[in-house]
Coordinates of N, CA and C in Angstrom, one line a residue:
T1 N -15.9 1.6 13.5 CA -16.6 2.3 14.4 C -16.9 1.5 15.7
H2 N -17.3 0.2 15.4 CA -17.7 -0.6 16.5 C -16.9 -1.9 16.4
I3 N -16.4 -2.4 17.6 CA -15.7 -3.7 17.7 C -16.3 -4.4 18.9
L4 N -16.8 -5.6 18.7 CA -17.2 -6.4 19.9 C -16.5 -7.7 19.8
V5 N -15.8 -8.0 20.9 CA -15.1 -9.3 21.0 C -15.5 -10.0 22.3
I6 N -16.0 -11.2 22.1 CA -16.5 -12.0 23.3 C -15.7 -13.3 23.3
N7 N -15.1 -13.5 24.5 CA -14.5 -14.9 24.7 C -15.2 -15.6 25.8
F8 N -15.3 -16.9 25.6 CA -16.0 -17.7 26.6 C -15.4 -19.0 26.7
T9 N -15.7 -19.6 27.9 CA -15.3 -21.0 28.2 C -16.5 -21.6 29.0
Y10 N -16.9 -22.8 28.6 CA -18.0 -23.4 29.3 C -17.7 -24.9 29.6
D11 N -17.8 -25.2 30.9 CA -17.6 -26.6 31.3 C -18.9 -27.3 31.2
V12 N -19.0 -28.2 30.3 CA -20.3 -29.0 30.1 C -20.6 -29.8 31.3
P13 N -21.8 -29.7 31.9 CA -22.1 -30.5 33.1 C -21.8 -32.0 32.9
K14 N -21.4 -32.7 34.0 CA -21.1 -34.1 33.9 C -22.4 -34.9 33.8
V15 N -22.5 -35.7 32.8 CA -23.7 -36.5 32.6 C -23.8 -37.7 33.5
S16 N -22.6 -38.1 34.0 CA -22.6 -39.3 34.8 C -23.2 -39.1 36.2
K17 N -23.5 -37.8 36.6 CA -24.2 -37.5 37.8 C -25.7 -38.0 37.7
Y18 N -26.2 -37.9 36.4 CA -27.6 -38.3 36.2 C -27.7 -39.7 35.6
V19 N -26.7 -40.1 34.9 CA -26.7 -41.5 34.3 C -25.4 -42.1 34.7
P20 N -25.4 -42.6 36.0 CA -24.1 -43.2 36.5 C -23.7 -44.5 35.8
S21 N -22.6 -44.5 35.1 CA -22.1 -45.7 34.5 C -20.7 -45.4 34.0
P22 N -19.8 -46.4 33.9 CA -18.5 -46.1 33.4 C -18.5 -45.6 31.9
V23 N -19.4 -46.0 31.1 CA -19.5 -45.6 29.7 C -19.9 -44.1 29.7
S24 N -20.9 -43.7 30.4 CA -21.3 -42.3 30.4 C -20.2 -41.4 31.0
R25 N -19.5 -41.9 32.0 CA -18.4 -41.1 32.6 C -17.3 -40.9 31.5
M26 N -16.9 -42.0 30.8 CA -15.8 -41.9 29.8 C -16.2 -41.1 28.6
A27 N -17.5 -41.3 28.1 CA -17.9 -40.6 26.8 C -18.4 -39.2 27.0
L28 N -19.1 -39.0 28.1 CA -19.9 -37.8 28.2 C -19.5 -36.8 29.3
D29 N -18.5 -37.1 30.1 CA -18.0 -36.2 31.1 C -16.7 -35.5 30.6
N30 N -16.4 -34.4 31.3 CA -15.1 -33.6 31.1 C -15.0 -33.0 29.7
W31 N -16.1 -32.4 29.2 CA -16.1 -31.7 28.0 C -16.1 -30.2 28.3
Q32 N -15.4 -29.4 27.4 CA -15.4 -28.0 27.5 C -15.6 -27.4 26.1
I33 N -16.2 -26.2 26.1 CA -16.4 -25.5 24.9 C -15.8 -24.1 25.2
A34 N -15.0 -23.6 24.2 CA -14.4 -22.3 24.4 C -14.4 -21.6 23.0
G35 N -14.4 -20.3 23.1 CA -14.3 -19.6 21.8 C -14.1 -18.1 21.9
F36 N -13.9 -17.5 20.7 CA -13.8 -16.1 20.5 C -14.7 -15.7 19.4
T37 N -15.5 -14.7 19.7 CA -16.5 -14.2 18.7 C -16.1 -12.7 18.4
T38 N -15.9 -12.4 17.2 CA -15.5 -11.0 16.8 C -16.5 -10.5 15.8
M39 N -17.1 -9.3 16.2 CA -18.0 -8.6 15.3 C -17.5 -7.2 15.2
A40 N -17.2 -6.7 14.0 CA -16.6 -5.4 13.9 C -17.1 -4.7 12.6
S41 N -17.2 -3.4 12.7 CA -17.5 -2.6 11.5 C -16.3 -2.6 10.6
G42 N -16.5 -2.3 9.3 CA -15.4 -2.3 8.4 C -14.5 -1.1 8.7
F43 N -13.2 -1.2 8.3 CA -12.3 -0.2 8.5 C -12.6 1.0 7.5
P44 N -12.3 2.2 8.0 CA -12.5 3.4 7.1 C -11.4 3.3 5.9
S45 N -11.9 3.7 4.8 CA -10.9 3.6 3.6 C -11.1 4.8 2.7
G46 N -10.1 5.2 2.1 CA -10.1 6.3 1.1 C -10.2 5.8 -0.3
V47 N -10.3 6.7 -1.3 CA -10.3 6.3 -2.7 C -9.2 7.1 -3.3
G48 N -8.3 6.4 -4.0 CA -7.2 7.0 -4.7 C -7.6 7.1 -6.2
F49 N -6.7 7.7 -7.0 CA -6.9 7.7 -8.4 C -5.6 7.7 -9.2
T50 N -5.7 7.3 -10.4 CA -4.6 7.4 -11.4 C -5.2 8.0 -12.7
T51 N -4.4 8.4 -13.6 CA -4.8 8.8 -14.9 C -4.2 8.0 -16.0
T52 N -4.9 7.8 -17.1 CA -4.3 7.0 -18.2 C -3.3 7.8 -19.0
D53 N -3.3 9.1 -18.8 CA -2.3 10.0 -19.6 C -1.2 10.4 -18.7
N54 N -1.1 10.0 -17.4 CA -0.1 10.3 -16.5 C 0.1 11.8 -16.3
A55 N -1.0 12.5 -16.3 CA -1.0 14.0 -16.2 C -0.5 14.4 -14.8
D56 N 0.3 15.5 -14.8 CA 0.6 16.1 -13.5 C -0.4 17.2 -13.3
L57 N -1.4 16.9 -12.5 CA -2.5 17.9 -12.3 C -2.2 19.0 -11.3
T58 N -1.2 18.8 -10.4 CA -1.0 19.9 -9.4 C 0.3 20.6 -9.6
G59 N 1.1 20.2 -10.6 CA 2.4 20.8 -10.8 C 3.4 20.4 -9.7
G60 N 4.6 20.1 -10.1 CA 5.6 19.7 -9.1 C 5.5 18.4 -8.5
G61 N 4.6 17.6 -9.0 CA 4.4 16.2 -8.5 C 3.7 16.0 -7.2
D62 N 3.1 17.1 -6.6 CA 2.3 17.0 -5.4 C 1.1 16.2 -5.7
G63 N 0.7 15.4 -4.7 CA -0.5 14.5 -4.9 C -1.8 15.3 -4.9
A64 N -2.7 14.8 -5.7 CA -4.0 15.4 -5.7 C -5.0 14.3 -5.2
R65 N -6.1 14.7 -4.9 CA -7.2 13.7 -4.4 C -8.3 13.7 -5.5
V66 N -9.0 12.6 -5.5 CA -10.1 12.5 -6.4 C -11.2 13.5 -5.9
V67 N -12.1 14.0 -6.8 CA -13.2 14.8 -6.5 C -14.4 14.0 -6.2
V68 N -15.0 14.2 -5.0 CA -16.2 13.4 -4.6 C -17.4 14.4 -4.7
K69 N -18.4 13.9 -5.5 CA -19.5 14.8 -5.8 C -20.7 14.5 -4.9
D70 N -20.7 13.3 -4.3 CA -21.9 12.9 -3.5 C -21.4 11.8 -2.5
V71 N -22.3 11.3 -1.7 CA -21.9 10.2 -0.7 C -21.6 8.9 -1.4
A72 N -20.4 8.4 -1.2 CA -20.0 7.1 -1.8 C -20.6 5.9 -1.1
Q73 N -20.6 6.0 0.3 CA -21.1 4.8 1.1 C -22.5 4.5 0.8
L74 N -22.7 3.2 0.4 CA -24.1 2.7 0.2 C -24.7 2.2 1.5
P75 N -26.0 2.2 1.7 CA -26.6 1.6 2.8 C -26.3 0.2 2.9
H76 N -26.3 -0.4 4.1 CA -25.9 -1.8 4.3 C -26.6 -2.8 3.4
G77 N -27.9 -2.6 3.2 CA -28.7 -3.5 2.4 C -28.5 -3.4 0.9
D78 N -27.8 -2.3 0.5 CA -27.6 -2.1 -1.0 C -26.2 -2.6 -1.4
R79 N -25.3 -2.9 -0.4 CA -24.0 -3.3 -0.8 C -24.0 -4.7 -1.4
T80 N -23.3 -4.9 -2.4 CA -23.1 -6.3 -3.0 C -21.7 -6.5 -3.3
F81 N -21.4 -7.7 -3.7 CA -20.0 -8.1 -4.1 C -19.5 -7.2 -5.2
F82 N -20.3 -6.8 -6.2 CA -19.9 -6.0 -7.3 C -20.1 -4.5 -7.1
R83 N -20.7 -4.1 -6.0 CA -20.9 -2.7 -5.8 C -20.9 -2.4 -4.3
W84 N -19.7 -2.3 -3.7 CA -19.6 -2.1 -2.3 C -19.9 -0.6 -1.9
F85 N -19.5 0.3 -2.8 CA -19.8 1.7 -2.7 C -20.1 2.2 -4.1
N86 N -20.6 3.5 -4.2 CA -21.1 4.0 -5.4 C -19.9 4.6 -6.2
P87 N -19.4 4.0 -7.3 CA -18.3 4.5 -8.0 C -18.6 5.7 -8.9
S88 N -19.9 6.0 -9.1 CA -20.2 7.1 -10.0 C -20.1 8.5 -9.3
V89 N -19.8 8.6 -8.1 CA -19.7 9.9 -7.4 C -18.3 10.5 -7.5
F90 N -17.4 9.9 -8.2 CA -16.0 10.4 -8.3 C -15.7 11.0 -9.6
S91 N -14.9 12.0 -9.7 CA -14.5 12.6 -10.9 C -13.1 13.0 -10.8
R92 N -12.5 13.2 -12.0 CA -11.1 13.6 -12.1 C -11.0 15.1 -11.8
P93 N -10.0 15.4 -10.9 CA -9.8 16.8 -10.6 C -9.2 17.6 -11.9
A94 N -9.6 18.8 -12.0 CA -9.0 19.7 -13.1 C -7.6 20.0 -12.8
R95 N -6.9 20.5 -13.8 CA -5.5 20.9 -13.6 C -5.4 22.0 -12.6
G96 N -4.6 21.9 -11.6 CA -4.5 22.9 -10.5 C -5.4 22.6 -9.4
D97 N -6.3 21.7 -9.5 CA -7.3 21.4 -8.4 C -6.7 20.2 -7.6
F98 N -6.7 20.4 -6.3 CA -6.2 19.3 -5.4 C -7.2 18.3 -5.0
G99 N -8.5 18.4 -5.5 CA -9.5 17.5 -5.2 C -10.1 17.8 -3.8
N100 N -11.1 17.0 -3.4 CA -11.8 17.3 -2.1 C -12.1 16.0 -1.3
A101 N -11.6 14.9 -1.8 CA -11.9 13.6 -1.1 C -11.3 13.6 0.3
P102 N -12.1 13.2 1.3 CA -11.6 13.0 2.7 C -10.8 11.7 2.7
K103 N -10.1 11.5 3.8 CA -9.3 10.3 3.9 C -10.2 9.1 4.1
D104 N -11.4 9.2 4.6 CA -12.3 8.1 4.8 C -13.5 8.3 4.0
V105 N -13.6 7.7 2.8 CA -14.7 7.9 1.9 C -15.8 6.8 2.1
F106 N -15.4 5.6 2.5 CA -16.3 4.5 2.7 C -15.7 3.6 3.8
R107 N -16.6 2.7 4.2 CA -16.1 1.6 5.1 C -16.0 0.3 4.4
G108 N -14.9 -0.4 4.6 CA -14.7 -1.7 4.0 C -15.6 -2.7 4.7
P109 N -15.5 -3.9 4.2 CA -16.3 -5.0 4.8 C -16.0 -5.3 6.3
G110 N -17.0 -5.6 7.0 CA -16.8 -5.8 8.5 C -16.4 -7.3 8.7
I111 N -16.4 -7.6 10.0 CA -16.0 -9.0 10.4 C -17.1 -9.6 11.3
N112 N -17.5 -10.8 11.1 CA -18.4 -11.6 11.9 C -17.8 -13.0 12.0
S113 N -16.9 -13.2 12.9 CA -16.2 -14.5 13.0 C -16.4 -15.2 14.3
W114 N -16.6 -16.5 14.2 CA -16.7 -17.3 15.4 C -15.7 -18.4 15.3
D115 N -14.7 -18.3 16.3 CA -13.7 -19.3 16.5 C -14.0 -20.1 17.7
I116 N -14.3 -21.4 17.5 CA -14.8 -22.3 18.6 C -13.9 -23.5 18.8
S117 N -13.6 -23.8 20.0 CA -12.8 -25.0 20.4 C -13.6 -25.9 21.2
I118 N -13.5 -27.2 21.0 CA -14.2 -28.2 21.8 C -13.1 -29.2 22.4
F119 N -13.1 -29.3 23.7 CA -12.1 -30.2 24.4 C -12.8 -31.3 25.1
K120 N -12.1 -32.4 25.1 CA -12.5 -33.6 25.9 C -11.3 -34.0 26.7
N121 N -11.4 -34.0 28.0 CA -10.3 -34.4 28.9 C -10.5 -35.8 29.4
F122 N -9.5 -36.6 29.4 CA -9.5 -38.0 29.9 C -8.5 -38.0 31.1
P123 N -9.1 -38.0 32.3 CA -8.2 -38.0 33.5 C -7.5 -39.4 33.6
L124 N -6.2 -39.3 34.0 CA -5.4 -40.5 34.2 C -5.0 -40.6 35.7
R125 N -5.6 -41.5 36.5 CA -5.3 -41.6 37.9 C -5.3 -40.3 38.6
G126 N -6.4 -39.7 38.7 CA -6.5 -38.4 39.4 C -6.6 -37.2 38.4
E127 N -6.6 -36.0 39.0 CA -6.8 -34.8 38.2 C -5.5 -34.2 37.7
S128 N -4.4 -34.7 38.3 CA -3.1 -34.0 37.9 C -2.6 -34.4 36.5
R129 N -3.0 -35.5 36.0 CA -2.5 -35.9 34.7 C -3.8 -36.2 33.8
L130 N -3.7 -35.8 32.6 CA -4.8 -36.1 31.7 C -4.3 -36.1 30.2
I131 N -5.1 -36.7 29.4 CA -5.0 -36.6 27.9 C -6.1 -35.7 27.5
Q132 N -5.8 -34.8 26.6 CA -6.8 -33.9 26.1 C -6.9 -34.0 24.6
F133 N -8.1 -34.2 24.1 CA -8.4 -34.2 22.7 C -9.1 -32.8 22.4
R134 N -8.5 -32.1 21.4 CA -9.0 -30.8 21.1 C -9.5 -30.8 19.6
S135 N -10.6 -30.1 19.4 CA -11.0 -29.8 18.0 C -11.2 -28.3 17.9
E136 N -10.6 -27.6 17.0 CA -10.7 -26.2 16.9 C -11.2 -25.8 15.5
F137 N -12.1 -24.9 15.5 CA -12.8 -24.4 14.3 C -12.6 -22.9 14.2
Y138 N -11.9 -22.5 13.2 CA -11.7 -21.1 12.9 C -12.7 -20.7 11.8
N139 N -13.5 -19.6 12.0 CA -14.6 -19.3 11.1 C -15.6 -20.4 11.1
M140 N -16.0 -20.8 12.3 CA -16.9 -22.0 12.5 C -18.0 -22.1 11.5
F141 N -18.7 -21.1 11.2 CA -19.9 -21.1 10.4 C -19.6 -21.0 8.9
N142 N -18.4 -20.7 8.6 CA -17.9 -20.7 7.2 C -18.7 -19.8 6.3
H143 N -19.0 -18.7 6.7 CA -19.7 -17.7 5.8 C -18.6 -16.8 5.3
T144 N -18.8 -16.3 4.1 CA -17.8 -15.5 3.4 C -17.5 -14.2 4.2
Q145 N -16.3 -13.9 4.4 CA -15.9 -12.7 5.1 C -15.1 -11.9 4.1
F146 N -15.7 -10.9 3.4 CA -15.0 -10.1 2.5 C -13.9 -9.2 3.2
S147 N -12.8 -8.9 2.5 CA -11.8 -8.1 3.2 C -11.3 -6.9 2.4
G148 N -11.2 -7.0 1.1 CA -10.7 -5.9 0.3 C -11.7 -5.4 -0.7
V149 N -11.6 -4.1 -1.1 CA -12.4 -3.5 -2.1 C -11.5 -2.7 -3.0
D150 N -11.7 -2.8 -4.3 CA -10.9 -2.0 -5.3 C -11.3 -0.5 -5.1
S151 N -10.4 0.3 -4.7 CA -10.7 1.7 -4.3 C -9.7 2.7 -5.1
T152 N -9.3 2.3 -6.3 CA -8.5 3.2 -7.1 C -9.2 3.5 -8.4
A153 N -9.7 4.7 -8.5 CA -10.3 5.2 -9.8 C -9.2 5.5 -10.8
R154 N -9.6 5.3 -12.1 CA -8.6 5.5 -13.2 C -9.4 6.4 -14.2
F155 N -8.9 7.5 -14.5 CA -9.5 8.5 -15.4 C -8.8 8.7 -16.7
D156 N -9.5 8.7 -17.8 CA -8.8 9.0 -19.1 C -8.8 10.6 -19.2
P157 N -8.1 11.1 -20.3 CA -8.0 12.6 -20.4 C -9.4 13.3 -20.5
A158 N -10.4 12.6 -20.9 CA -11.7 13.3 -21.0 C -12.4 13.2 -19.6
G159 N -11.8 12.6 -18.6 CA -12.4 12.6 -17.3 C -13.4 11.4 -17.1
V160 N -13.4 10.4 -18.0 CA -14.2 9.3 -17.8 C -13.5 8.2 -16.9
Q161 N -14.2 7.7 -15.9 CA -13.6 6.7 -15.0 C -13.6 5.4 -15.8
T162 N -12.4 4.8 -15.9 CA -12.3 3.6 -16.8 C -12.0 2.3 -16.0
N163 N -11.9 2.4 -14.7 CA -11.6 1.1 -13.9 C -13.0 0.5 -13.7
T164 N -13.2 -0.6 -14.4 CA -14.5 -1.3 -14.3 C -14.7 -2.1 -12.9
R165 N -13.6 -2.3 -12.2 CA -13.7 -2.9 -10.9 C -13.8 -2.0 -9.7
L166 N -13.8 -0.7 -10.0 CA -13.9 0.3 -8.9 C -15.2 0.0 -8.0
G167 N -15.0 -0.2 -6.7 CA -16.1 -0.5 -5.8 C -16.4 -1.9 -5.7
Q168 N -15.7 -2.8 -6.4 CA -16.0 -4.3 -6.2 C -15.1 -4.9 -5.2
V169 N -15.6 -5.9 -4.5 CA -14.9 -6.7 -3.5 C -13.8 -7.4 -4.3
T170 N -12.6 -7.4 -3.8 CA -11.4 -8.1 -4.4 C -10.8 -9.2 -3.7
S171 N -11.2 -9.4 -2.4 CA -10.6 -10.5 -1.6 C -11.5 -10.8 -0.4
A172 N -11.2 -12.0 0.1 CA -12.0 -12.5 1.3 C -11.0 -13.1 2.3
R173 N -11.4 -13.1 3.5 CA -10.7 -13.7 4.6 C -10.7 -15.2 4.5
A174 N -9.9 -15.9 5.2 CA -9.8 -17.3 5.1 C -11.1 -18.0 5.4
A175 N -11.3 -19.1 4.7 CA -12.5 -20.0 4.9 C -12.3 -20.7 6.2
R176 N -13.2 -21.6 6.5 CA -13.2 -22.3 7.8 C -11.9 -23.2 7.8
V177 N -11.2 -23.2 8.9 CA -10.1 -24.0 9.2 C -10.4 -24.9 10.4
I178 N -10.2 -26.2 10.2 CA -10.4 -27.1 11.3 C -9.1 -27.8 11.7
Q179 N -8.8 -27.9 12.9 CA -7.6 -28.7 13.3 C -7.9 -29.5 14.6
F180 N -7.2 -30.6 14.7 CA -7.4 -31.5 15.8 C -6.0 -31.7 16.5
A181 N -6.1 -31.9 17.8 CA -4.8 -32.1 18.5 C -5.1 -33.1 19.7
L182 N -4.1 -33.8 20.1 CA -4.1 -34.7 21.2 C -2.9 -34.4 22.1
S183 N -3.1 -34.1 23.3 CA -2.0 -33.7 24.2 C -2.0 -34.4 25.5
F184 N -0.9 -34.6 26.1 CA -0.7 -35.2 27.4 C -0.3 -34.1 28.4
K185 N -1.1 -33.9 29.4 CA -0.9 -32.8 30.4 C -0.5 -33.4 31.7
F186 N 0.6 -33.0 32.3 CA 1.0 -33.5 33.7 C 1.5 -32.4 34.5

């Protein structure tokens, strides 16, 4: 529903203007901070189903949808790793019933990611040549970013849902990655 992406670059003010010395100029001048921040709602997702008896519920192999009896999406504060949506609202369609599930039953986990780079430029005889030290942090604050949720119900012949992982988070995005680089620019 919502996606916010912010990119920024900030030239840190030169400290040698206030504390003039070769040491402050070398250590504290020519720093930059840059980054991308992404905040997004989770992607819409549907719920599929299988049966333990491989029953052809619609005849001719046409696909059926699960029956949704109530709202599956949980309020934001009620979602947990083990219960991202309410799995008890689904039931097996009867023979000849195509089900009623919409294509978007719940929203998957969202994104809140901060990728930040810190640069230090070392000028060499003027501004046209320099050595740049870079440190880059992907997922800077290293908080867990869930990505996948088990969304396949499995029903036995009596209509009992048997997938114990239905509605649970199954994967996460990458943890923090840090890299360093040194480059010569001319």
